[in-house]
mmCIF file of C-alpha atoms in Angstrom:
data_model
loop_
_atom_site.group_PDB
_atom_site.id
_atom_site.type_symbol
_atom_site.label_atom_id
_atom_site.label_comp_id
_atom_site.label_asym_id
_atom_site.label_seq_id
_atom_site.Cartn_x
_atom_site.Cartn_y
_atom_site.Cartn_z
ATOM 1 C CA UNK A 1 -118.393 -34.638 106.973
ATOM 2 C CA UNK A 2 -121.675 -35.385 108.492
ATOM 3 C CA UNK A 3 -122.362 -38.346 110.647
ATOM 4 C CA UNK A 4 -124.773 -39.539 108.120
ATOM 5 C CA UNK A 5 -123.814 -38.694 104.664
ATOM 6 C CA UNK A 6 -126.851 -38.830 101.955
ATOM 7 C CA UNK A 7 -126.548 -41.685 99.269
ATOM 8 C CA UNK A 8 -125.483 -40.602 95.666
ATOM 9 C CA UNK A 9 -128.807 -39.549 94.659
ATOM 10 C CA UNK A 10 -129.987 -38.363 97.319
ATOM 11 C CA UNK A 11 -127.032 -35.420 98.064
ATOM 12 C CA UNK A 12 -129.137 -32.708 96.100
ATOM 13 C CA UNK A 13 -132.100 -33.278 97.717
ATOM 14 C CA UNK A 14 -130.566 -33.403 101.068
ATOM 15 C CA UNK A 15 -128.876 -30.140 101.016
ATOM 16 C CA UNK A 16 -132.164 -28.729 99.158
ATOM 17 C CA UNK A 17 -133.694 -29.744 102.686
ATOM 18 C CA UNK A 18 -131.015 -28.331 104.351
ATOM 19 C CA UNK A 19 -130.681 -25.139 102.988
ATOM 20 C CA UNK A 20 -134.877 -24.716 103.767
ATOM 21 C CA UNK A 21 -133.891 -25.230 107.535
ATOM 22 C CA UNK A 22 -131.228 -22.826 107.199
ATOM 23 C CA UNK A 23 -133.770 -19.919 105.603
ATOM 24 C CA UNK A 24 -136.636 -20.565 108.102
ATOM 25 C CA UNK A 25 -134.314 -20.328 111.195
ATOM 26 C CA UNK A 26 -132.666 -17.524 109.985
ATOM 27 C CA UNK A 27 -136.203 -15.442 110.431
ATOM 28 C CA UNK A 28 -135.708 -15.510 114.701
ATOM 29 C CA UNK A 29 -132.217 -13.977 114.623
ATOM 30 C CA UNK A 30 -133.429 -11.367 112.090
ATOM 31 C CA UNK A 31 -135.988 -10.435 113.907
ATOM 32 C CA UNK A 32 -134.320 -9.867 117.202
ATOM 33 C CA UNK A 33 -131.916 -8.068 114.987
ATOM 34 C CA UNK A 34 -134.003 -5.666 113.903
ATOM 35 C CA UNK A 35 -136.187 -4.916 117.141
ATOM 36 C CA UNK A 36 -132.405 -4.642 118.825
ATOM 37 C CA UNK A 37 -131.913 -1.757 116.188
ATOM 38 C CA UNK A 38 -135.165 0.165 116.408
ATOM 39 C CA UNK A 39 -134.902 0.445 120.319
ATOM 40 C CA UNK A 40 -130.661 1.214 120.558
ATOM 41 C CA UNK A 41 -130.124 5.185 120.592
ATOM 42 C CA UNK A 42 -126.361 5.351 120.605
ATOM 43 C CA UNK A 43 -125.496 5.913 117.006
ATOM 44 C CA UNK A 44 -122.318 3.749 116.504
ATOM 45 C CA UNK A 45 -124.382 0.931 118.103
ATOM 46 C CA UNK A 46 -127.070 1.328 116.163
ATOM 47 C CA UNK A 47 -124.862 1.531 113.324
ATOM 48 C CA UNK A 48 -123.195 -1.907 113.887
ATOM 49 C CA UNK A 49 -126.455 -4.308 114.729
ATOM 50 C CA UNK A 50 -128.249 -2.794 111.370
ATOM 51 C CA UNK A 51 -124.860 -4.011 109.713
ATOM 52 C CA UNK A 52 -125.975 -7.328 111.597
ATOM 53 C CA UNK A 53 -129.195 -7.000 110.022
ATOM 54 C CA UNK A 54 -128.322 -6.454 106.648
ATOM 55 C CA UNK A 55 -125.907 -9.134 106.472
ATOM 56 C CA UNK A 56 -128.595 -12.022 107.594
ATOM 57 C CA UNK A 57 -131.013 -10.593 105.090
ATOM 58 C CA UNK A 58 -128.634 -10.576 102.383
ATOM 59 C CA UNK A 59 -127.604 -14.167 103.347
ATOM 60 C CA UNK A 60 -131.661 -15.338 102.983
ATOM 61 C CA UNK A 61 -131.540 -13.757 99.350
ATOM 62 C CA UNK A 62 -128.580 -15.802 98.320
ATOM 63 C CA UNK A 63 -130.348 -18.550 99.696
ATOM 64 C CA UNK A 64 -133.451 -17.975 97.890
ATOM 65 C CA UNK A 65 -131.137 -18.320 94.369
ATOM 66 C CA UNK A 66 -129.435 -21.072 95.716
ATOM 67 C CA UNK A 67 -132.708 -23.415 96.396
ATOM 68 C CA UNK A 68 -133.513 -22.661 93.172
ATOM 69 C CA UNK A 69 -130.101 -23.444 91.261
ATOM 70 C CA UNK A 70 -130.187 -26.708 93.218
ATOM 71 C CA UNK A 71 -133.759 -27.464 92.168
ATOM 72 C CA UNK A 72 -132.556 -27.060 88.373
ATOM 73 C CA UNK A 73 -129.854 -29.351 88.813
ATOM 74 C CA UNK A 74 -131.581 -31.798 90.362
ATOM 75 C CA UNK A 75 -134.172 -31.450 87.655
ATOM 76 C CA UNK A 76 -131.685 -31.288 84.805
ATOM 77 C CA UNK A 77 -130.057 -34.678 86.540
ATOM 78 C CA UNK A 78 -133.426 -36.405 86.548
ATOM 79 C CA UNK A 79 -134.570 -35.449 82.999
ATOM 80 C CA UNK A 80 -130.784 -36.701 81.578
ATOM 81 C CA UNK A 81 -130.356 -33.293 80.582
ATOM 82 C CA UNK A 82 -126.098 -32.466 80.377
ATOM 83 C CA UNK A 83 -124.984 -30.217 77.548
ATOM 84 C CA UNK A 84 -127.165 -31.509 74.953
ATOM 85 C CA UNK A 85 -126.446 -30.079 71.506
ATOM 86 C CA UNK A 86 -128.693 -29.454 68.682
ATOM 87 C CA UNK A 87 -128.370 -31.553 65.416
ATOM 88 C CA UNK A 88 -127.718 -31.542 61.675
ATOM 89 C CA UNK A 89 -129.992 -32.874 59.029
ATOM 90 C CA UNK A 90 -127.343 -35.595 59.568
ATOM 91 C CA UNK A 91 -127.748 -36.436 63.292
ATOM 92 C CA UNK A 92 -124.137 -34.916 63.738
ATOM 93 C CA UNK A 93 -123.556 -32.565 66.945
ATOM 94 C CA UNK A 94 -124.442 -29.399 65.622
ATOM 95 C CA UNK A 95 -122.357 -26.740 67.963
ATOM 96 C CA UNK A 96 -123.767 -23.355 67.056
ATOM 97 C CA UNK A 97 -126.679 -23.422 69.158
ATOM 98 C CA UNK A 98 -124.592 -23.426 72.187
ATOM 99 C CA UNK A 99 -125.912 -26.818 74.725
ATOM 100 C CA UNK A 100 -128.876 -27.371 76.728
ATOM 101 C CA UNK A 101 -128.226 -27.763 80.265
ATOM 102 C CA UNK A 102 -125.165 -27.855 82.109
ATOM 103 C CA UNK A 103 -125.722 -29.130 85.949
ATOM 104 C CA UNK A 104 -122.128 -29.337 86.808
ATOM 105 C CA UNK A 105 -121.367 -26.051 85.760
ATOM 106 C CA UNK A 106 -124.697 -24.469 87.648
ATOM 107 C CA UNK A 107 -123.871 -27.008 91.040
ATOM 108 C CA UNK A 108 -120.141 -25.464 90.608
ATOM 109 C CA UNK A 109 -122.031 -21.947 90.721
ATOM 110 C CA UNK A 110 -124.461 -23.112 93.839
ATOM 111 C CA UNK A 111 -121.240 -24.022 96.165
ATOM 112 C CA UNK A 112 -119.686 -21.073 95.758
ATOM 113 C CA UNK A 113 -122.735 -19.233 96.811
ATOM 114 C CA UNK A 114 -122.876 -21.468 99.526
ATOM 115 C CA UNK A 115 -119.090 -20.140 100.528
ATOM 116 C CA UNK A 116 -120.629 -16.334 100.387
ATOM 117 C CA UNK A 117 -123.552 -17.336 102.715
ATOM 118 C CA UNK A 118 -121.223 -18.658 105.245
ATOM 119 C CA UNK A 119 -118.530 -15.385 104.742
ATOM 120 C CA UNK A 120 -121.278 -13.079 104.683
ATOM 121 C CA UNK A 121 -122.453 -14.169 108.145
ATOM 122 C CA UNK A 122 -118.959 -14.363 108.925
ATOM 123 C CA UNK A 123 -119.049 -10.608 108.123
ATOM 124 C CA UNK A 124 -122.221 -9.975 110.367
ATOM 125 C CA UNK A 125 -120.624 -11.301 113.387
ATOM 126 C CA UNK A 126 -117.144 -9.648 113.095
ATOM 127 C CA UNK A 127 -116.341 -7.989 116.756
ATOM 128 C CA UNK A 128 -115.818 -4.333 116.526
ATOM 129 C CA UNK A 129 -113.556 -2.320 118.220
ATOM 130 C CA UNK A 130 -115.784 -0.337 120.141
ATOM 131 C CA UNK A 131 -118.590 -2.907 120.745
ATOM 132 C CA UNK A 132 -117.069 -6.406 120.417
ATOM 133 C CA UNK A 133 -120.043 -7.932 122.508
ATOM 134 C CA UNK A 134 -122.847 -7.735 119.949
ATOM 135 C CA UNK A 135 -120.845 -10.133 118.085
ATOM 136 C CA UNK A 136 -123.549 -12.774 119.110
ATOM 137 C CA UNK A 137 -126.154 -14.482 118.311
ATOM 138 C CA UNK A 138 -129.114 -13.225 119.886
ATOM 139 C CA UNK A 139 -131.046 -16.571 119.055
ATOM 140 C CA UNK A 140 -128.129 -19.000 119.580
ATOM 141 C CA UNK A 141 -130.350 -22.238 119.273
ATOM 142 C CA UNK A 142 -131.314 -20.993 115.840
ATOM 143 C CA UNK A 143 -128.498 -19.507 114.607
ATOM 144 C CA UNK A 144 -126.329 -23.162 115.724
ATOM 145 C CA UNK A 145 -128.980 -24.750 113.419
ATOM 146 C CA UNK A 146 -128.606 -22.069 110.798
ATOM 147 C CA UNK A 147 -124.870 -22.732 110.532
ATOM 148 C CA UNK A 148 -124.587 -26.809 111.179
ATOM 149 C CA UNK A 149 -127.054 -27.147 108.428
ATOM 150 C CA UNK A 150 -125.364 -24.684 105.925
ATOM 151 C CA UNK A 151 -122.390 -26.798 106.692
ATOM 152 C CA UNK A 152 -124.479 -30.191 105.836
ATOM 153 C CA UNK A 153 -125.863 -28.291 102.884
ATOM 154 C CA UNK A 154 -122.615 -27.725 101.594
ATOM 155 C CA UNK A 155 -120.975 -30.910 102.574
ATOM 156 C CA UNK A 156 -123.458 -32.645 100.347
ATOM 157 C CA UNK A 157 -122.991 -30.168 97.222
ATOM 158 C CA UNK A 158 -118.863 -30.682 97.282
ATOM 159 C CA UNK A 159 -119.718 -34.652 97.565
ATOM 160 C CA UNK A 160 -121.780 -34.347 94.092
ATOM 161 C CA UNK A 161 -119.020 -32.179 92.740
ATOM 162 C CA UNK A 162 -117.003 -34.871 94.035
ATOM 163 C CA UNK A 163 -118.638 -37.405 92.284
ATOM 164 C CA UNK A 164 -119.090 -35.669 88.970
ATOM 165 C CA UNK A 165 -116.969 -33.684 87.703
ATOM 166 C CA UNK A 166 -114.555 -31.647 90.370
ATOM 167 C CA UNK A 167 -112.722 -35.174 92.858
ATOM 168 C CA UNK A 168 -110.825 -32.129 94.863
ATOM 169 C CA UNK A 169 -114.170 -29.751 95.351
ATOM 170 C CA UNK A 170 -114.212 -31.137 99.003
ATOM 171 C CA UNK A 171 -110.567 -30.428 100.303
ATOM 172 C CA UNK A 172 -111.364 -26.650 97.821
ATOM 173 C CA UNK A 173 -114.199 -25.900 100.048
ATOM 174 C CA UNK A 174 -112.627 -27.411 103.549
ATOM 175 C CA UNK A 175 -111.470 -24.004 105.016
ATOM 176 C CA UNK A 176 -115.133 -23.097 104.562
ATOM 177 C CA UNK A 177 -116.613 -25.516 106.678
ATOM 178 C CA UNK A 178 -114.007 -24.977 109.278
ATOM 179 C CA UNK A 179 -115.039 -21.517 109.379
ATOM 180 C CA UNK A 180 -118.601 -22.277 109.836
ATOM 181 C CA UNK A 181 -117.458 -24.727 112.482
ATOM 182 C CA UNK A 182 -115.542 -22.162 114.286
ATOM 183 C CA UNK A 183 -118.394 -19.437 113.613
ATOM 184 C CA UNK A 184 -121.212 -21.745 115.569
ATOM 185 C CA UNK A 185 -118.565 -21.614 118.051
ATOM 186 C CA UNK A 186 -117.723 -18.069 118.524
ATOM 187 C CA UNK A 187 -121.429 -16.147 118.087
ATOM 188 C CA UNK A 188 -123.793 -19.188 119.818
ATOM 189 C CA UNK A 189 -122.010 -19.383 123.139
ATOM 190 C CA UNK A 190 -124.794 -19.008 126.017
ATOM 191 C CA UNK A 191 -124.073 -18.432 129.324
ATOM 192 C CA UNK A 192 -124.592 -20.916 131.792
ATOM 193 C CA UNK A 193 -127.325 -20.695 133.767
ATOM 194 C CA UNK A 194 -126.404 -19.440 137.729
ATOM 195 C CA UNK A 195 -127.334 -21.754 140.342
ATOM 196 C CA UNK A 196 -130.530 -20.917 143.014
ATOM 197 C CA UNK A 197 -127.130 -20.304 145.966
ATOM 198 C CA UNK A 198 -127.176 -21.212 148.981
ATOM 199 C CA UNK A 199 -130.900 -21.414 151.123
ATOM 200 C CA UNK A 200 -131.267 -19.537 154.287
ATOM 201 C CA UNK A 201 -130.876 -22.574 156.786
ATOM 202 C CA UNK A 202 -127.444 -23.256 154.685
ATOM 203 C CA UNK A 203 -126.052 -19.816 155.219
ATOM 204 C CA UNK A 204 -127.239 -20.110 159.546
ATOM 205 C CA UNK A 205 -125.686 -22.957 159.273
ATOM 206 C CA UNK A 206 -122.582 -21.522 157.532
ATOM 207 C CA UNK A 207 -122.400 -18.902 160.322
ATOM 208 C CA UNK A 208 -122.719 -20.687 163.252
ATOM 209 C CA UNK A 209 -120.333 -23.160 162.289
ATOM 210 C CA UNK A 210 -117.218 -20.459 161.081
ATOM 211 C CA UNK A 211 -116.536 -17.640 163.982
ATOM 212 C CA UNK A 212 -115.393 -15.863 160.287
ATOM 213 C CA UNK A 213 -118.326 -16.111 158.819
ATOM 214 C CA UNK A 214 -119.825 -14.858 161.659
ATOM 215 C CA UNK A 215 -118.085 -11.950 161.499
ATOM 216 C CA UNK A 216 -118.233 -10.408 158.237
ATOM 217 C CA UNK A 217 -121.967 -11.310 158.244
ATOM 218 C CA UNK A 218 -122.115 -8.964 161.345
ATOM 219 C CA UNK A 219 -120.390 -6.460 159.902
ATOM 220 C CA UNK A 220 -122.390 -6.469 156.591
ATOM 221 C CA UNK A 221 -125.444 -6.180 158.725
ATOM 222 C CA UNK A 222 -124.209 -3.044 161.020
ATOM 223 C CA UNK A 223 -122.848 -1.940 157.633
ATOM 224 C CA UNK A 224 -126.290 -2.311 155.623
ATOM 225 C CA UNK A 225 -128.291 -0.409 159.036
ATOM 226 C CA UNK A 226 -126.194 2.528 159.402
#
């Protein structure tokens, strides 16, 4: 769970906010995405990285629905709005109308979309046999806050399922957030940054001091003249 879990009525609005981070920072790795694909020749290649691309896009559009499901529960929550049903000339419940509103069901609805974000980014980073390398982020600062803040977004949906209707919804969507755990992992790697070497009075030095040294560095030098 996250270091700094949102109070009860605050858990909606929280992974509202979250999900918004998630949908901006997802427009950088699309991007690079897409350039990568215009300017790669080798069909196969090509083939794989628009895969890429059509995966993040189709993760922004479930987004999109997802903000907007959240927003109505929220709302619906607010208003006092849960399953209301129409009513007789009596007052009685009156059934035939079906019920107005019905946040838990819609929130239910939200976290699973939540779990085909995460597995359809999943999908766009799945190694290939032939080119397991472009299974990476090419903007691994954004993509690390694309996927810790799906993870906080969902985090604070299975806590309100928690709390209203569904006590197991956070061990249900566990395996999820372990995969987006291990996903940040796997495609936002960056490789550390080499070091300036050695200067030119260190590698004098280097020679003087070792007759070995000395040697190959002779050697290298006849070699790199002939």
């Amino acid at each position: 769970m996250t270091e700094h879990p949102a109070a009860d009525d605050d858990r909606l609005p929280h992974a509202v906010t979250q999900l918004v981070i998630v949908f901006e920072q997802l427009g950088a790795e699309h991007k690079a995405l897409a350039a990568e694909v215009e300017k790669t020749a080798a069909k196969e290649r090509r083939g794989t990285v628009n895969r890429m691309v059509e995966c993040v896009a189709q993760a922004g559009h479930t987004l999109n629905h997802i903000v907007n499901m959240l927003a109505t529960v929220h709302g619906l929550k607010v208003l006092g709005i849960d399953q209301r049903l129409s009513k007789d000339a009596d007052g009685r419940d009156y059934s035939p109308l079906l019920s107005l509103g019905h946040p838990g069901e819609t929130l239910y609805e939200a976290a699973g979309l939540l779990q085909t974000v995460a597995h359809t980014l999943g999908k766009a980073y799945t190694p290939t046999r032939k080119h397991p390398a472009l299974a990476r982020a090419r903007c691994p600062q954004q993509m690390a806050t694309v996927l810790s803040s799906l993870r906080a977004a969902l985090e604070s949906v299975c806590a309100d399922l928690a709390a209203d209707m569904d006590v197991e919804a956070v061990d249900e969507y566990a395996p999820t957030l372990q995969f987006l755990s291990d996903l940040e992992d796997h495609v936002c790697r960056t490789v550390p940054a080499q070091g300036a070497g050695p200067t030119a009075d260190e590698v004098a030095a280097a020679i003087r001091a070792n007759p070995v040294i000395a040697r190959a560095a002779a050697e290298a030098l006849a070699t790199a003249t002939t």
